[in-house]
Amino acid sequence: MSRALRCLFAVILLLAPAAGLAAPRRVEPAPDVHTVLDVGQPLGPGDYVWDTDEVPAGPTRIVVDLAKRRLYVYRAGVEIGRSYIVIGPPEQPTPTGRFPILQKHADHYSSTYGGAPMPYMLRLTWGGVAIHGSAVEEDWVTHGCIGVPTAFARILYAHAKVGDQVIVTRNWLPAAYP
């Protein structure tokens, strides 16, 4: 093989990822989850359910569905909590993605947003996004955070650990959970 041809192959290999020619990234399948919660009817502002009876020990995962305005809590793949949420408005949207809980603080006040109370805060980013207790109403009331009823925030705070994964999406299980 000529030197020019080898150089061409080397350039192609170097540029392939930028051109989208690299091998596709592994798509993570949706986790196998089950619910034991008796919700009864769709949740409205301020509503939540929590039940850990007969649920085995295991890792905790939190899923936030921005479109449905719901937060789901799973332990060992079993749903143990669900809450109505408030989120950021279009001009300060709640970010989507996968976030580890970076910090917990039960009596937190925002240094970014004028000392706003953020009870039972679970920090998701160092840029001011967290899950925390809030007056949960139908209107937008956060600066991009995920607000949950304060009573639910207290329970979630007791169960969540630094490092637990939080997935924030716009379309979690659209038809499965009201």
C-alpha positions as CSV (number, residue, x, y, z in Angstrom):
1,M,0.0,0.0,0.0
2,S,1.4,3.4,-0.9
3,R,2.3,6.0,1.7
4,A,-0.3,8.4,0.3
5,L,-3.0,5.7,0.6
6,R,-2.0,4.9,4.2
7,C,-2.1,8.7,5.0
8,L,-5.6,8.9,3.5
9,F,-6.8,6.0,5.7
10,A,-5.3,7.5,8.8
11,V,-7.1,10.8,8.1
12,I,-10.4,9.0,7.5
13,L,-10.0,7.2,10.8
14,L,-9.3,10.4,12.6
15,L,-12.2,12.3,11.1
16,A,-14.8,9.5,11.2
17,P,-16.1,10.3,14.6
18,A,-16.6,14.0,13.7
19,A,-18.4,13.0,10.5
20,G,-20.7,10.6,12.3
21,L,-19.1,7.6,10.8
22,A,-18.0,6.0,14.0
23,A,-19.7,3.0,15.4
24,P,-23.1,4.0,17.0
25,R,-23.1,4.5,20.7
26,R,-24.7,1.8,22.8
27,V,-28.3,2.7,23.5
28,E,-29.2,2.0,27.1
29,P,-32.4,0.0,27.3
30,A,-35.2,1.2,29.5
31,P,-34.9,-0.4,32.9
32,D,-37.2,-3.2,33.9
33,V,-39.5,-1.5,36.4
34,H,-42.6,-2.6,38.3
35,T,-45.1,-0.7,40.4
36,V,-46.7,-1.7,43.6
37,L,-48.2,1.8,44.2
38,D,-51.9,2.2,44.4
39,V,-52.3,5.6,42.8
40,G,-56.0,5.3,42.0
41,Q,-56.3,8.4,40.0
42,P,-53.9,10.8,38.1
43,L,-51.8,13.0,40.4
44,G,-52.5,16.7,40.6
45,P,-50.6,19.6,42.0
46,G,-49.3,18.8,45.5
47,D,-50.2,15.0,45.2
48,Y,-47.7,12.2,45.8
49,V,-47.7,8.6,46.9
50,W,-44.9,6.6,48.7
51,D,-44.9,3.0,49.7
52,T,-41.9,0.8,50.5
53,D,-43.8,-2.1,52.0
54,E,-42.4,-5.4,50.9
55,V,-39.9,-3.8,48.4
56,P,-36.5,-5.4,48.6
57,A,-33.3,-3.4,49.4
58,G,-31.4,-2.2,46.3
59,P,-30.2,0.8,44.4
60,T,-32.5,3.9,44.2
61,R,-33.1,5.5,40.8
62,I,-35.2,8.6,40.2
63,V,-36.8,9.4,36.9
64,V,-38.3,12.8,36.1
65,D,-40.8,13.1,33.2
66,L,-41.0,16.8,32.3
67,A,-43.9,16.2,29.8
68,K,-46.1,14.5,32.4
69,R,-44.8,16.5,35.3
70,R,-44.1,13.4,37.3
71,L,-41.1,12.2,39.4
72,Y,-40.9,8.4,39.9
73,V,-38.7,6.7,42.5
74,Y,-37.6,3.1,42.0
75,R,-35.7,0.9,44.5
76,A,-34.4,-2.4,43.1
77,G,-36.5,-1.8,40.0
78,V,-39.8,-1.4,41.9
79,E,-41.6,1.9,42.0
80,I,-41.8,3.2,45.6
81,G,-42.7,6.8,45.0
82,R,-44.4,9.1,42.6
83,S,-45.1,12.8,42.7
84,Y,-46.5,15.7,40.8
85,I,-43.7,18.2,40.1
86,V,-43.2,21.8,39.0
87,I,-40.4,22.7,36.6
88,G,-38.7,25.6,34.9
89,P,-40.5,27.7,32.3
90,P,-39.5,27.7,28.6
91,E,-37.0,30.6,29.2
92,Q,-35.3,28.7,32.1
93,P,-36.0,25.1,31.2
94,T,-35.2,22.2,33.4
95,P,-32.3,20.4,31.7
96,T,-32.7,16.8,30.5
97,G,-30.1,14.1,30.9
98,R,-28.6,11.8,33.4
99,F,-27.4,13.3,36.7
100,P,-25.9,11.8,39.8
101,I,-27.0,13.4,43.1
102,L,-24.0,15.6,43.9
103,Q,-24.9,16.9,47.3
104,K,-27.7,16.8,49.9
105,H,-28.7,19.6,52.2
106,A,-31.9,19.5,54.3
107,D,-32.1,23.3,55.0
108,H,-30.7,24.8,51.9
109,Y,-31.1,28.4,50.7
110,S,-30.1,29.3,47.1
111,S,-27.0,31.3,46.6
112,T,-27.9,31.7,42.9
113,Y,-31.5,32.8,43.2
114,G,-31.6,35.4,46.0
115,G,-31.7,33.1,49.0
116,A,-34.8,31.2,47.9
117,P,-35.6,28.3,50.3
118,M,-34.9,24.8,48.8
119,P,-35.8,22.4,51.6
120,Y,-34.5,18.8,51.3
121,M,-32.3,19.8,48.4
122,L,-30.7,17.1,46.2
123,R,-28.2,18.9,44.0
124,L,-28.1,17.7,40.3
125,T,-25.7,20.3,38.9
126,W,-23.3,22.9,40.2
127,G,-25.1,25.5,38.1
128,G,-28.2,25.7,40.3
129,V,-30.4,22.7,39.4
130,A,-31.8,20.5,42.1
131,I,-34.7,18.5,43.3
132,H,-36.2,20.2,46.4
133,G,-39.4,20.9,48.3
134,S,-41.6,23.5,46.9
135,A,-45.1,24.9,46.9
136,V,-46.3,22.7,44.0
137,E,-48.9,24.5,41.8
138,E,-49.8,24.2,38.1
139,D,-47.9,27.4,37.2
140,W,-44.2,27.5,36.5
141,V,-42.4,28.3,39.8
142,T,-38.8,27.2,39.5
143,H,-35.7,28.5,37.8
144,G,-35.0,25.1,36.2
145,C,-35.2,23.0,39.4
146,I,-37.6,20.2,40.0
147,G,-40.0,21.2,42.7
148,V,-41.8,18.5,44.6
149,P,-44.3,18.8,47.6
150,T,-42.2,19.4,50.7
151,A,-43.6,16.4,52.5
152,F,-42.5,14.2,49.6
153,A,-39.1,15.9,49.5
154,R,-38.5,15.0,53.1
155,I,-39.2,11.3,52.4
156,L,-37.1,11.3,49.2
157,Y,-34.3,13.1,51.0
158,A,-34.2,10.3,53.6
159,H,-34.0,7.6,51.0
160,A,-31.7,9.1,48.3
161,K,-28.0,9.0,48.5
162,V,-25.2,11.1,47.0
163,G,-24.3,9.3,43.8
164,D,-27.8,7.9,43.1
165,Q,-28.8,8.4,39.5
166,V,-31.5,10.8,38.3
167,I,-32.8,10.6,34.8
168,V,-34.6,13.7,33.5
169,T,-36.5,13.2,30.3
170,R,-39.4,14.6,28.4
171,N,-41.1,11.3,27.7
172,W,-40.6,8.5,30.3
173,L,-43.4,5.9,30.1
174,P,-46.0,8.0,28.4
175,A,-48.9,5.5,28.4
176,A,-48.1,3.5,31.4
177,Y,-48.3,5.8,34.4
178,P,-50.8,8.6,35.0
